[in-house]
mmCIF file of C-alpha atoms in Angstrom:
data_model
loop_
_atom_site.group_PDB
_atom_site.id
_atom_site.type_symbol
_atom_site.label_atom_id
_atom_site.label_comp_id
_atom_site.label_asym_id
_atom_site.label_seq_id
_atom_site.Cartn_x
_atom_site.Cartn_y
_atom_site.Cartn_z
ATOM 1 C CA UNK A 534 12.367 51.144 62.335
ATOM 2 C CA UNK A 535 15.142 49.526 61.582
ATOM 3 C CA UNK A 536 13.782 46.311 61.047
ATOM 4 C CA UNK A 537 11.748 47.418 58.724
ATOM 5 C CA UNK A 538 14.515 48.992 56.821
ATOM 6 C CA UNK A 539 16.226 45.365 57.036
ATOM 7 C CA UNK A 540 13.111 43.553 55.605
ATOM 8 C CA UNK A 541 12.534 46.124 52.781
ATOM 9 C CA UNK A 542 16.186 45.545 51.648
ATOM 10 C CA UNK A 543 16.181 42.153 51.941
ATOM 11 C CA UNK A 544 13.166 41.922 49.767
ATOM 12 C CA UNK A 545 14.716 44.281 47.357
ATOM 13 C CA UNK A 546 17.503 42.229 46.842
ATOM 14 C CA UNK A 547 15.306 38.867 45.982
ATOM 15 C CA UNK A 548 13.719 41.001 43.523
ATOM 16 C CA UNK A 549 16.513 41.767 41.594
ATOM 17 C CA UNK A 550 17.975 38.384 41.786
ATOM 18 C CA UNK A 551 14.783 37.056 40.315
ATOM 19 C CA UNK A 552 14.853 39.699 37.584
ATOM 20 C CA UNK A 553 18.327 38.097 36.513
ATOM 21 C CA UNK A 554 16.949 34.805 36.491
ATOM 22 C CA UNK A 555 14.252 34.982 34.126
ATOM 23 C CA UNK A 556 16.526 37.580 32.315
ATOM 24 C CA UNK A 557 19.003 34.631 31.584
ATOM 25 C CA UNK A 558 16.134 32.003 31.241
ATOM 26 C CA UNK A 559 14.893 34.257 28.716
ATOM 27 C CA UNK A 560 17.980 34.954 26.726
ATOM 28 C CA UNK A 561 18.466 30.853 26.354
ATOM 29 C CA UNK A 562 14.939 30.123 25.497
ATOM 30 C CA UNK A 563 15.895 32.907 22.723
ATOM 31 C CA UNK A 564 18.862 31.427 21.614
ATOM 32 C CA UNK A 565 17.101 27.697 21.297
ATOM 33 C CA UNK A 566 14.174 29.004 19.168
ATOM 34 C CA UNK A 567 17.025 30.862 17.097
ATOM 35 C CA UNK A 568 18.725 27.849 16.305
ATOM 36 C CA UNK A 569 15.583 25.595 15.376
ATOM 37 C CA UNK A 570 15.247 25.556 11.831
ATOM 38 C CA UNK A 571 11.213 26.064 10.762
ATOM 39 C CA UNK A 572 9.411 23.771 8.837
ATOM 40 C CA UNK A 573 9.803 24.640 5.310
ATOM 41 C CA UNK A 574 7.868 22.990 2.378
ATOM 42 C CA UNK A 575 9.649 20.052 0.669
ATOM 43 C CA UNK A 576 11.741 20.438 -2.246
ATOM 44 C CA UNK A 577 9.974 19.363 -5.631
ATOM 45 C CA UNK A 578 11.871 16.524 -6.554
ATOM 46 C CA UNK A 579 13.642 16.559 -9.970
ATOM 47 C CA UNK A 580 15.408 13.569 -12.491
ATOM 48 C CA UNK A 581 19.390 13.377 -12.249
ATOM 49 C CA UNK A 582 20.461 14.871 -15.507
ATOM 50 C CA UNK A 583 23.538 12.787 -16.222
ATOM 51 C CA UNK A 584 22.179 9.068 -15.361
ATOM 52 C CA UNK A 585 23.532 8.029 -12.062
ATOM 53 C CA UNK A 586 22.026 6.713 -9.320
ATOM 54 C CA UNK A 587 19.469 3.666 -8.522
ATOM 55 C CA UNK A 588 16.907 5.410 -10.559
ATOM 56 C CA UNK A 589 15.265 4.162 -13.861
ATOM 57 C CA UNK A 590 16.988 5.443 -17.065
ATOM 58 C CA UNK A 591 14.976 7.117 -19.129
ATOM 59 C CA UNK A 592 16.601 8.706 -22.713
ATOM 60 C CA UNK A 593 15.296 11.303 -24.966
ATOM 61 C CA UNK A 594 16.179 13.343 -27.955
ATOM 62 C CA UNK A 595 14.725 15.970 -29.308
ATOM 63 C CA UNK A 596 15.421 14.950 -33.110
ATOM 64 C CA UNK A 597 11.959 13.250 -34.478
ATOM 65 C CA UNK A 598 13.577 11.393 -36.794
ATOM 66 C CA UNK A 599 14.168 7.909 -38.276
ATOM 67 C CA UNK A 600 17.419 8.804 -37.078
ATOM 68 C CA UNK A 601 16.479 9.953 -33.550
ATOM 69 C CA UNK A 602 14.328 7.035 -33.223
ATOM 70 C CA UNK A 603 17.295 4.895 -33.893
ATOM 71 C CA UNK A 604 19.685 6.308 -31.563
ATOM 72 C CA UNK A 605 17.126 6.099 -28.639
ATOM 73 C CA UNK A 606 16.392 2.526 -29.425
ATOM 74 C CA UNK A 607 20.486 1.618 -29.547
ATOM 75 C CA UNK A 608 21.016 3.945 -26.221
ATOM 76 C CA UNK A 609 18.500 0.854 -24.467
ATOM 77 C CA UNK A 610 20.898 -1.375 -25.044
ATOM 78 C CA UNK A 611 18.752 -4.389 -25.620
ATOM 79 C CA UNK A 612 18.683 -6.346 -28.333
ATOM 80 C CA UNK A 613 15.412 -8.657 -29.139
ATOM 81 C CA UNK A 614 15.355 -11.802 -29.839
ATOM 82 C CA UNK A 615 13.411 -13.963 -32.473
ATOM 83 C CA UNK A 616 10.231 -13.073 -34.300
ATOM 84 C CA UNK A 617 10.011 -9.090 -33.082
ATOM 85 C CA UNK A 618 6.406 -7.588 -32.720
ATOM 86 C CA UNK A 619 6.010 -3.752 -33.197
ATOM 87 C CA UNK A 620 2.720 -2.899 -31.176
ATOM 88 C CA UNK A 621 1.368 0.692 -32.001
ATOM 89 C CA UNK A 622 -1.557 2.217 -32.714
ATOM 90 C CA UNK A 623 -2.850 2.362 -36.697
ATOM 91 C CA UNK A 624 -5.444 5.391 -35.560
ATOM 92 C CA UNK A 625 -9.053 5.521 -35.743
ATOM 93 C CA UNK A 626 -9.964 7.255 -39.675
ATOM 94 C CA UNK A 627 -10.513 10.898 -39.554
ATOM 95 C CA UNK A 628 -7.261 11.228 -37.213
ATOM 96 C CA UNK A 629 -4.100 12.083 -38.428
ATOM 97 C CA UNK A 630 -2.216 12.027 -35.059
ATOM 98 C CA UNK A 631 -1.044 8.729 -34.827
ATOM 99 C CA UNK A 632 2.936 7.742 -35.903
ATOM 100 C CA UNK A 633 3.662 8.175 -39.418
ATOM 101 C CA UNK A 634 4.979 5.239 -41.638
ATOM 102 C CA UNK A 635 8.010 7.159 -42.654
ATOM 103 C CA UNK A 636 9.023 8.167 -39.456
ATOM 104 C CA UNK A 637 9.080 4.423 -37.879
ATOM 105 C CA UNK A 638 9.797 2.931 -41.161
ATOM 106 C CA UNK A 639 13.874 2.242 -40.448
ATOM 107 C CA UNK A 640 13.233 0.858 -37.201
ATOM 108 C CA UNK A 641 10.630 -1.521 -37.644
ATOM 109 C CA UNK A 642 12.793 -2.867 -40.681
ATOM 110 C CA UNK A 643 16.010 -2.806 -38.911
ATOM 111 C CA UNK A 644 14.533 -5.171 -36.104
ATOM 112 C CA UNK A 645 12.706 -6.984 -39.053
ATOM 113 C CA UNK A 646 9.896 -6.149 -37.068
ATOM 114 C CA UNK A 647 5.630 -7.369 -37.681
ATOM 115 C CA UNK A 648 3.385 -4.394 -36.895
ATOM 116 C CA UNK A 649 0.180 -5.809 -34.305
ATOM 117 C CA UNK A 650 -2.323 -4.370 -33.243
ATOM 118 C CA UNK A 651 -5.709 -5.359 -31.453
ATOM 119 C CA UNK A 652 -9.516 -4.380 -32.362
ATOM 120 C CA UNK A 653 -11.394 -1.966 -30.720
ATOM 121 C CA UNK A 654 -14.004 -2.392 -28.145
ATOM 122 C CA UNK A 655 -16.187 0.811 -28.660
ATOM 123 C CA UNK A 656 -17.082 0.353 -32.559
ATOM 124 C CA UNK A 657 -15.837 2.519 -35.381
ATOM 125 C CA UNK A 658 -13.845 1.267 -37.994
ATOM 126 C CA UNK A 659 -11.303 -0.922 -36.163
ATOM 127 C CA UNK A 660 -14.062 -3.108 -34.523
ATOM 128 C CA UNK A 661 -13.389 -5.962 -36.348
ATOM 129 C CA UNK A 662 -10.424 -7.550 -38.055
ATOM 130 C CA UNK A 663 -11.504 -6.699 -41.830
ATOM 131 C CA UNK A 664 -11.706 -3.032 -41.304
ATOM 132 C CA UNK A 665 -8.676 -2.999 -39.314
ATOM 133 C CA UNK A 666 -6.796 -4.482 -42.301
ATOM 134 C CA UNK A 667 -8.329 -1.891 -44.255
ATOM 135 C CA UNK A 668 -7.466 1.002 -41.435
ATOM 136 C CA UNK A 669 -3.701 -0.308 -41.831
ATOM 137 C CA UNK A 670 -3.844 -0.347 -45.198
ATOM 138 C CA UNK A 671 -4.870 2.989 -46.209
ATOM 139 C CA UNK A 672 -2.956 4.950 -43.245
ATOM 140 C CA UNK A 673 0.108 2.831 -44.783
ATOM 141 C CA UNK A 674 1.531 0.396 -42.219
ATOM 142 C CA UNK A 675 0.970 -2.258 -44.674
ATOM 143 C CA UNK A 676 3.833 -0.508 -46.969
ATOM 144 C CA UNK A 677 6.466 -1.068 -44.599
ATOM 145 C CA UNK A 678 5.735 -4.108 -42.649
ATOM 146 C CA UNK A 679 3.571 -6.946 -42.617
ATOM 147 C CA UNK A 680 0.598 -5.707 -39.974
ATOM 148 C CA UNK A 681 -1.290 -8.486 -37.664
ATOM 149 C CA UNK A 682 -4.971 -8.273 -35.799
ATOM 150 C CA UNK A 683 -3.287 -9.886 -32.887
ATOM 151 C CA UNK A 684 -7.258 -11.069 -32.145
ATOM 152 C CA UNK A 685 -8.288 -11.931 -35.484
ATOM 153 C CA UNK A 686 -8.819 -15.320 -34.283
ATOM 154 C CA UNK A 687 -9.609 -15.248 -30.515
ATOM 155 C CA UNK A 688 -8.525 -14.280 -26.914
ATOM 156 C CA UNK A 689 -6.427 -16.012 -24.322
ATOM 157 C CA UNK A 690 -5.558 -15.392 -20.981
ATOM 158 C CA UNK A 691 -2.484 -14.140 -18.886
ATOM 159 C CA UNK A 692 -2.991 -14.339 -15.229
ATOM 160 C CA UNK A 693 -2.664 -11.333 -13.076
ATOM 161 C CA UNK A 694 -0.187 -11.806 -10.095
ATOM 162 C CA UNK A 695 -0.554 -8.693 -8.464
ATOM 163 C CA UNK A 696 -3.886 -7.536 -9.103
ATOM 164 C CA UNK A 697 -6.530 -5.120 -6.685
ATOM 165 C CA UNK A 698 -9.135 -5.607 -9.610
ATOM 166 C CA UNK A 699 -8.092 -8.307 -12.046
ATOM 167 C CA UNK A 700 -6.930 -11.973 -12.008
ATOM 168 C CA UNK A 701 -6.364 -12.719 -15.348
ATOM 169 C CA UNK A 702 -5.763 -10.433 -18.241
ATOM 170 C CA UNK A 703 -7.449 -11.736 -22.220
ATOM 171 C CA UNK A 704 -4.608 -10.690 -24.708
ATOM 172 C CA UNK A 705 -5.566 -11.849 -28.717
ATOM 173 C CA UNK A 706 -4.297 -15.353 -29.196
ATOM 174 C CA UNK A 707 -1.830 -14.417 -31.714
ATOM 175 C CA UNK A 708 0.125 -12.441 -29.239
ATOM 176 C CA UNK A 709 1.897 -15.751 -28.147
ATOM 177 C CA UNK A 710 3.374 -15.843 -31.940
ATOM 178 C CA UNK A 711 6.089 -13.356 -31.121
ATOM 179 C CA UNK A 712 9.237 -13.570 -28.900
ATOM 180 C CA UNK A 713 10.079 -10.063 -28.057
ATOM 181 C CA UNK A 714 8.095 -6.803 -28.164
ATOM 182 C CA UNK A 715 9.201 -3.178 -29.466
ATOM 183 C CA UNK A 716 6.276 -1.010 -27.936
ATOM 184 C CA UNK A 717 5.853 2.308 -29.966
ATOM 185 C CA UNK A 718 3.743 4.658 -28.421
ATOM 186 C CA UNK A 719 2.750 8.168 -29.618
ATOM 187 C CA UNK A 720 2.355 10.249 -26.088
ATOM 188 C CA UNK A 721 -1.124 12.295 -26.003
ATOM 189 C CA UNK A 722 -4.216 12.886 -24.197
ATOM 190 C CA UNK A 723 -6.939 10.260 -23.753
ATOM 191 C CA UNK A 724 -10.563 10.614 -23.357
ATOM 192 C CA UNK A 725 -10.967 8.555 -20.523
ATOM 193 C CA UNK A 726 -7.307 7.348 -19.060
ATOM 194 C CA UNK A 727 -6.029 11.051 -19.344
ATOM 195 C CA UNK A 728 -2.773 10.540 -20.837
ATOM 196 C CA UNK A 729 -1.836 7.421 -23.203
ATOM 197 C CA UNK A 730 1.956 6.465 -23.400
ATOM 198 C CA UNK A 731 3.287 2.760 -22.818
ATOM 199 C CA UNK A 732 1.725 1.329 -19.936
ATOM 200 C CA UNK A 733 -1.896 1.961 -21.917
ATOM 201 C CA UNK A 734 -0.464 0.516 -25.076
ATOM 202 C CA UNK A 735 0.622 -2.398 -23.409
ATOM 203 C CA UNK A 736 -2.201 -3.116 -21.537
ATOM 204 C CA UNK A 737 -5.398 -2.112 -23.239
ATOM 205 C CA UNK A 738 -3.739 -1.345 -26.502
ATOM 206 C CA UNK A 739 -2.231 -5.173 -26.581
ATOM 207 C CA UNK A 740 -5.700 -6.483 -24.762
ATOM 208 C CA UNK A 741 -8.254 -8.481 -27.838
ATOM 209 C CA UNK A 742 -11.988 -6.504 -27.638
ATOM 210 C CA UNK A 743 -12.936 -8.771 -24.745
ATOM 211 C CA UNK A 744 -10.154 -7.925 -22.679
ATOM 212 C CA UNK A 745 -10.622 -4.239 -23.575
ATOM 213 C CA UNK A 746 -13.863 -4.452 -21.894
ATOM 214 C CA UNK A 747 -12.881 -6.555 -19.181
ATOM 215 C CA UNK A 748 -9.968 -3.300 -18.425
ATOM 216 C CA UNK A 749 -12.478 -0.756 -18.712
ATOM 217 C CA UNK A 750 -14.766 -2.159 -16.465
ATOM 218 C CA UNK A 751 -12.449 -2.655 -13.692
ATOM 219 C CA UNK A 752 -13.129 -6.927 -14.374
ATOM 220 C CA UNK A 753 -16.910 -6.927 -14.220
ATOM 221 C CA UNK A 754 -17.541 -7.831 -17.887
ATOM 222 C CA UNK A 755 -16.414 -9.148 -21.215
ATOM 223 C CA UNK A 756 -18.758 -7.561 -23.260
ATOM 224 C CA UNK A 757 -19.412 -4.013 -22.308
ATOM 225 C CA UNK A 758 -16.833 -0.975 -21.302
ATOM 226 C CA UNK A 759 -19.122 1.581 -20.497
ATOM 227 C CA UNK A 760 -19.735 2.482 -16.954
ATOM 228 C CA UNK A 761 -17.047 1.142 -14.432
ATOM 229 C CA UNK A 762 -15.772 3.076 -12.109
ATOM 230 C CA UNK A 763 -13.406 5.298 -12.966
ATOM 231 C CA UNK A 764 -10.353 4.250 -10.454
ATOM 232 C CA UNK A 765 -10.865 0.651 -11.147
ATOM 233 C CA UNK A 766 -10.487 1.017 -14.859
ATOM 234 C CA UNK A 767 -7.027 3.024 -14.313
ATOM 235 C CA UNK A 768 -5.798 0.308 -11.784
ATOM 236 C CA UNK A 769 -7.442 -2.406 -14.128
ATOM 237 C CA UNK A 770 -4.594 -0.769 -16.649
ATOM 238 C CA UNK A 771 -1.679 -1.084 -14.946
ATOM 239 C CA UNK A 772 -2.944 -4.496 -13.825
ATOM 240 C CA UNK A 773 -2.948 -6.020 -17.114
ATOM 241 C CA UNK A 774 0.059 -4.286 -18.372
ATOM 242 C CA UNK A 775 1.742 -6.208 -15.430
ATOM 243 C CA UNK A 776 0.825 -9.413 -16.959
ATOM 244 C CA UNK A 777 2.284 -8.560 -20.106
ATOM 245 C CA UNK A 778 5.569 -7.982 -18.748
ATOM 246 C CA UNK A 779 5.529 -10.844 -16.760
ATOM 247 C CA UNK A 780 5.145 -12.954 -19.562
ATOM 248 C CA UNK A 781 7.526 -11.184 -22.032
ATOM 249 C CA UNK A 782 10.242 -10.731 -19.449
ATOM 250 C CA UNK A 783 13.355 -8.670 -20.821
ATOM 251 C CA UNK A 784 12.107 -9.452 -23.882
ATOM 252 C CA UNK A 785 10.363 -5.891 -24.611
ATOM 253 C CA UNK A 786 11.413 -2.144 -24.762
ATOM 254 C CA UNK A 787 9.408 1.100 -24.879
ATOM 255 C CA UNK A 788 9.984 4.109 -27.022
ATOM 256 C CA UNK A 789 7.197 6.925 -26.350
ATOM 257 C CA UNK A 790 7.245 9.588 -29.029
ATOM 258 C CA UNK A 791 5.906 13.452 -27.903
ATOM 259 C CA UNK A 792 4.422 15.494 -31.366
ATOM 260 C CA UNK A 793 1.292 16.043 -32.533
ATOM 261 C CA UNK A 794 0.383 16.991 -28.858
ATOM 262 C CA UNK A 795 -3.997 16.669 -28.618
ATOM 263 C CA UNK A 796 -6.008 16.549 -25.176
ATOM 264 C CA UNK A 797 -7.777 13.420 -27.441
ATOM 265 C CA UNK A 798 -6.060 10.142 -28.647
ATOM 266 C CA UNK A 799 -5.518 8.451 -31.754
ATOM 267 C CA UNK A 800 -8.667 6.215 -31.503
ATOM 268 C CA UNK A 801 -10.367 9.675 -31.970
ATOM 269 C CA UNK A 802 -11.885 10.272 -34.936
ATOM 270 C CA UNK A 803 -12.017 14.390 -34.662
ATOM 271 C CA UNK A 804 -9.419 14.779 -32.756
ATOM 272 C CA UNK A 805 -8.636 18.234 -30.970
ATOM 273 C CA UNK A 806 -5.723 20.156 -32.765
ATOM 274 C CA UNK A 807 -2.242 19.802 -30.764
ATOM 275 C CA UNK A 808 -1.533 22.772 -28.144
ATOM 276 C CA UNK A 809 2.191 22.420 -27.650
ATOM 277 C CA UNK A 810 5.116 22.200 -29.918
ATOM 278 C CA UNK A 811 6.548 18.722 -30.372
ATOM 279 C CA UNK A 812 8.648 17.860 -27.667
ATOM 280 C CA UNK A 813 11.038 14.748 -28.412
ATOM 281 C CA UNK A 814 11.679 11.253 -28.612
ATOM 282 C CA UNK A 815 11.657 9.424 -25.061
ATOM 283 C CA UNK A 816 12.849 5.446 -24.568
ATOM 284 C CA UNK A 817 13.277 3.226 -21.373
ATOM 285 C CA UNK A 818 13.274 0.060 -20.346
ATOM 286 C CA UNK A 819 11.140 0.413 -17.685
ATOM 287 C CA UNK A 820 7.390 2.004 -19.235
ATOM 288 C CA UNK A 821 6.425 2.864 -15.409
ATOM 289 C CA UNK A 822 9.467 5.832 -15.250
ATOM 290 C CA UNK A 823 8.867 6.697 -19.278
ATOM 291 C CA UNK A 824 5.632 7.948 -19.255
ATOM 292 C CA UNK A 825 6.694 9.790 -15.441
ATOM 293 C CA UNK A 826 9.291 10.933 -17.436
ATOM 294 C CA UNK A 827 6.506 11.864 -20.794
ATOM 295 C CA UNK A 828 3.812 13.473 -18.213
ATOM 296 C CA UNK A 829 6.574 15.849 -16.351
ATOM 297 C CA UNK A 830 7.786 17.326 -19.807
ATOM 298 C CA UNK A 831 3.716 18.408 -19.970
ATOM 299 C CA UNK A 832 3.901 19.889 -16.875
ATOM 300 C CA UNK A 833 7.824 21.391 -17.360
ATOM 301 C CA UNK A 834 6.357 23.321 -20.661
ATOM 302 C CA UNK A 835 4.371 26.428 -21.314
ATOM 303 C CA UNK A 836 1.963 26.455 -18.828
ATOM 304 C CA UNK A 837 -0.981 28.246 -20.629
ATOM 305 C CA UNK A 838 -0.553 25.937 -23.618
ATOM 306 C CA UNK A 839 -0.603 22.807 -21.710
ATOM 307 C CA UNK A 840 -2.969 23.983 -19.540
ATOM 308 C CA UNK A 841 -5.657 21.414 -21.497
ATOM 309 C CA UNK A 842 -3.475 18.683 -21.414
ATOM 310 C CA UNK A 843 -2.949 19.210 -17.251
ATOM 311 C CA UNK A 844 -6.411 19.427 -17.088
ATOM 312 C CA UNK A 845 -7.392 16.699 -19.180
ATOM 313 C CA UNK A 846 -4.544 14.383 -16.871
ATOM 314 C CA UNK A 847 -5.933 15.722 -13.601
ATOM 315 C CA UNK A 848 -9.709 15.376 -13.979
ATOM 316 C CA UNK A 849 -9.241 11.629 -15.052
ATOM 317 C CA UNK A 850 -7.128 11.110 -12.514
ATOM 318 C CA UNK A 851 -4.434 10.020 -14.952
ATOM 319 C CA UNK A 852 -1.792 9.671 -12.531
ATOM 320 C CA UNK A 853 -3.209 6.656 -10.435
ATOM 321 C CA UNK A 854 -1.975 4.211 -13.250
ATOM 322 C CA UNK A 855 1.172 4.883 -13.012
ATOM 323 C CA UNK A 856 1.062 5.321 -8.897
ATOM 324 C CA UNK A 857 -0.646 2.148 -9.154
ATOM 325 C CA UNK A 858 1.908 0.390 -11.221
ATOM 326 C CA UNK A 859 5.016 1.207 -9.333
ATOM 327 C CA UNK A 860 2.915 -0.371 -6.073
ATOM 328 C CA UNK A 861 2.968 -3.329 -7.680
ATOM 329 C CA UNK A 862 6.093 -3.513 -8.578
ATOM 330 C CA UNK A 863 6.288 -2.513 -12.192
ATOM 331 C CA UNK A 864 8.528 0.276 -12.141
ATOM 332 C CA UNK A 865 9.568 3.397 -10.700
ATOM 333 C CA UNK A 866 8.119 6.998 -10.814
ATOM 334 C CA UNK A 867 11.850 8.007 -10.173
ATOM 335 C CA UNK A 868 14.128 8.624 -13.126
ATOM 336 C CA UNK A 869 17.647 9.894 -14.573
ATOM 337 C CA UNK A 870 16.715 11.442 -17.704
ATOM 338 C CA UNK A 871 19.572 11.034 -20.284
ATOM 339 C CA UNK A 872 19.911 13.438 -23.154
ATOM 340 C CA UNK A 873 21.371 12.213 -26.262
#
């Protein structure tokens, strides 16, 4: 009898030595999963207000002006040198979108400045050199500068260093005549490229009709832009804006200006009314972090009134341009954005 009592004690006591064990076990296991943080989603990233850092620098005003366009293009801090070419867009007739003569006017004179363009590769009335005269002449570039076809004459070449889709981008054969290049671009929606800022004005807007095609279709032909694949064309893009800078160097700055704000661009004919209040005046000397900088203030603004101009960005898969161009080196999707 008594060892019986023995055994049940003894077995009583393991018990409750056990029951402390995993009681303290317990209690640290606790205290771990107290102190590991949980996963959390990642901060959206935002642009350093004041300029600092290792980031692009990207300035903007909100004053569309002669005078706000002037005080972006001194805040660059670069002057050009030699014979200066302005490269905008005149606008398709039957737009009215497209940068007004009077509000460009002061800067194109103070950099003594030749307004070039390129024809189209679609048709309309800026498919050949004649009408586009005519174009620049009745939306009245001609009244404040002197305005070139840059391929009036013919195309030639700038090779591609870094391109997926392209080895050699056709530019018109006058666009050797200049030394430096002050790229005005009026930011909006496009058809096909979902947004148009600098890199697009650079690339196809500077590229002669061949080269327009030869973007479009991702490098597969001269002649036609209809039907290449969508990706390739918006690759092609950033491609041949790549060779542009190569070849100009420092010797070109980029001012993109936000009014007027239409899903459609100013090659359209009928364009779509603007949805959103102007916005500002943007400038950089890197066009990879502008138009970053031009597609965020969309996306930063009333969200049912820019809900066409996400759209339009996101179906065409806008964004891969510019993704595109910073892998190959041509900027950076980060910025400081600089208020003046």
């Amino acid at each position: 009898m008594m060892n019986y009592r023995k055994q049940r004690t003894f077995y009583g006591v393991c018990l409750l030595i056990m029951c402390a064990v995993i009681g303290v076990l317990s209690g640290c296991a606790a205290k771990a999963a107290a102190q590991t943080p949980t996963p959390s989603a990642p901060a959206p990233s935002t642009p350093a207000p004041d300029g600092t850092g290792n980031a692009s620098k990207v300035y903007m005003t909100t004053d569309i002006s002669p005078a706000g366009l002037a005080a972006v293009y001194e805040a660059l801090g670069r002057t050009l040198p030699g014979k200066v070419a302005v490269k905008l867009s005149t606008g398709e007739p039957g737009g009215h979108h497209f940068l007004s003569p009077d509000l460009i006017k002061d800067l194109v004179q103070s950099v003594k400045g030749t307004i070039v363009e390129s024809n189209t590769a679609y048709g309309g009335r800026r498919a050949n050199t004649a009408m586009h005269k005519q174009v620049a002449i009745d939306h009245g570039f001609t009244a404040i500068a002197a305005v070139d076809i840059l391929d009036e004459n013919d195309s030639l070449s700038l090779p591609v260093t870094k391109g997926k889709n392209l080895r050699e981008n056709f530019v018109g054969s006058h666009f050797s005549n200049y030394d430096s290049y002050l790229v005005l671009s009026h930011f909006k929606g496009h058809a096909m490229a979902g947004f148009g800022g600098a890199i697009k004005n650079i690339s196809i807007g500077i590229a002669s009709s061949q080269g327009k095609s030869w973007i479009h279709s991702g490098g597969k032909s001269k002649t036609n832009p209809w039907g290449g694949a969508q990706n390739a064309f918006l690759e092609s893009m950033a491609e041949a804006a790549g060779a542009v800078m190569d070849h100009l160097g420092e010797r070109i700055v980029y001012i993109n200006v936000m009014n007027y704000l239409s899903v459609d661009c100013d090659c359209s004919s009928n364009p779509t009314p603007p949805e959103l209040d102007d916005i500002g005046i943007f400038a950089s000397l890197d066009p990879v972090a502008l138009d970053k900088a031009c597609v965020d203030q969309i996306y930063a603004s009333d969200t049912q009134r820019s809900a066409s101009l996400r759209t339009r960005f996101e179906s065409r898969n806008g964004l891969l341009t510019l993704e595109h161009a910073a892998g190959i080196g041509l900027g950076s999707l980060e910025y400081d954005l600089i208020k003046l």
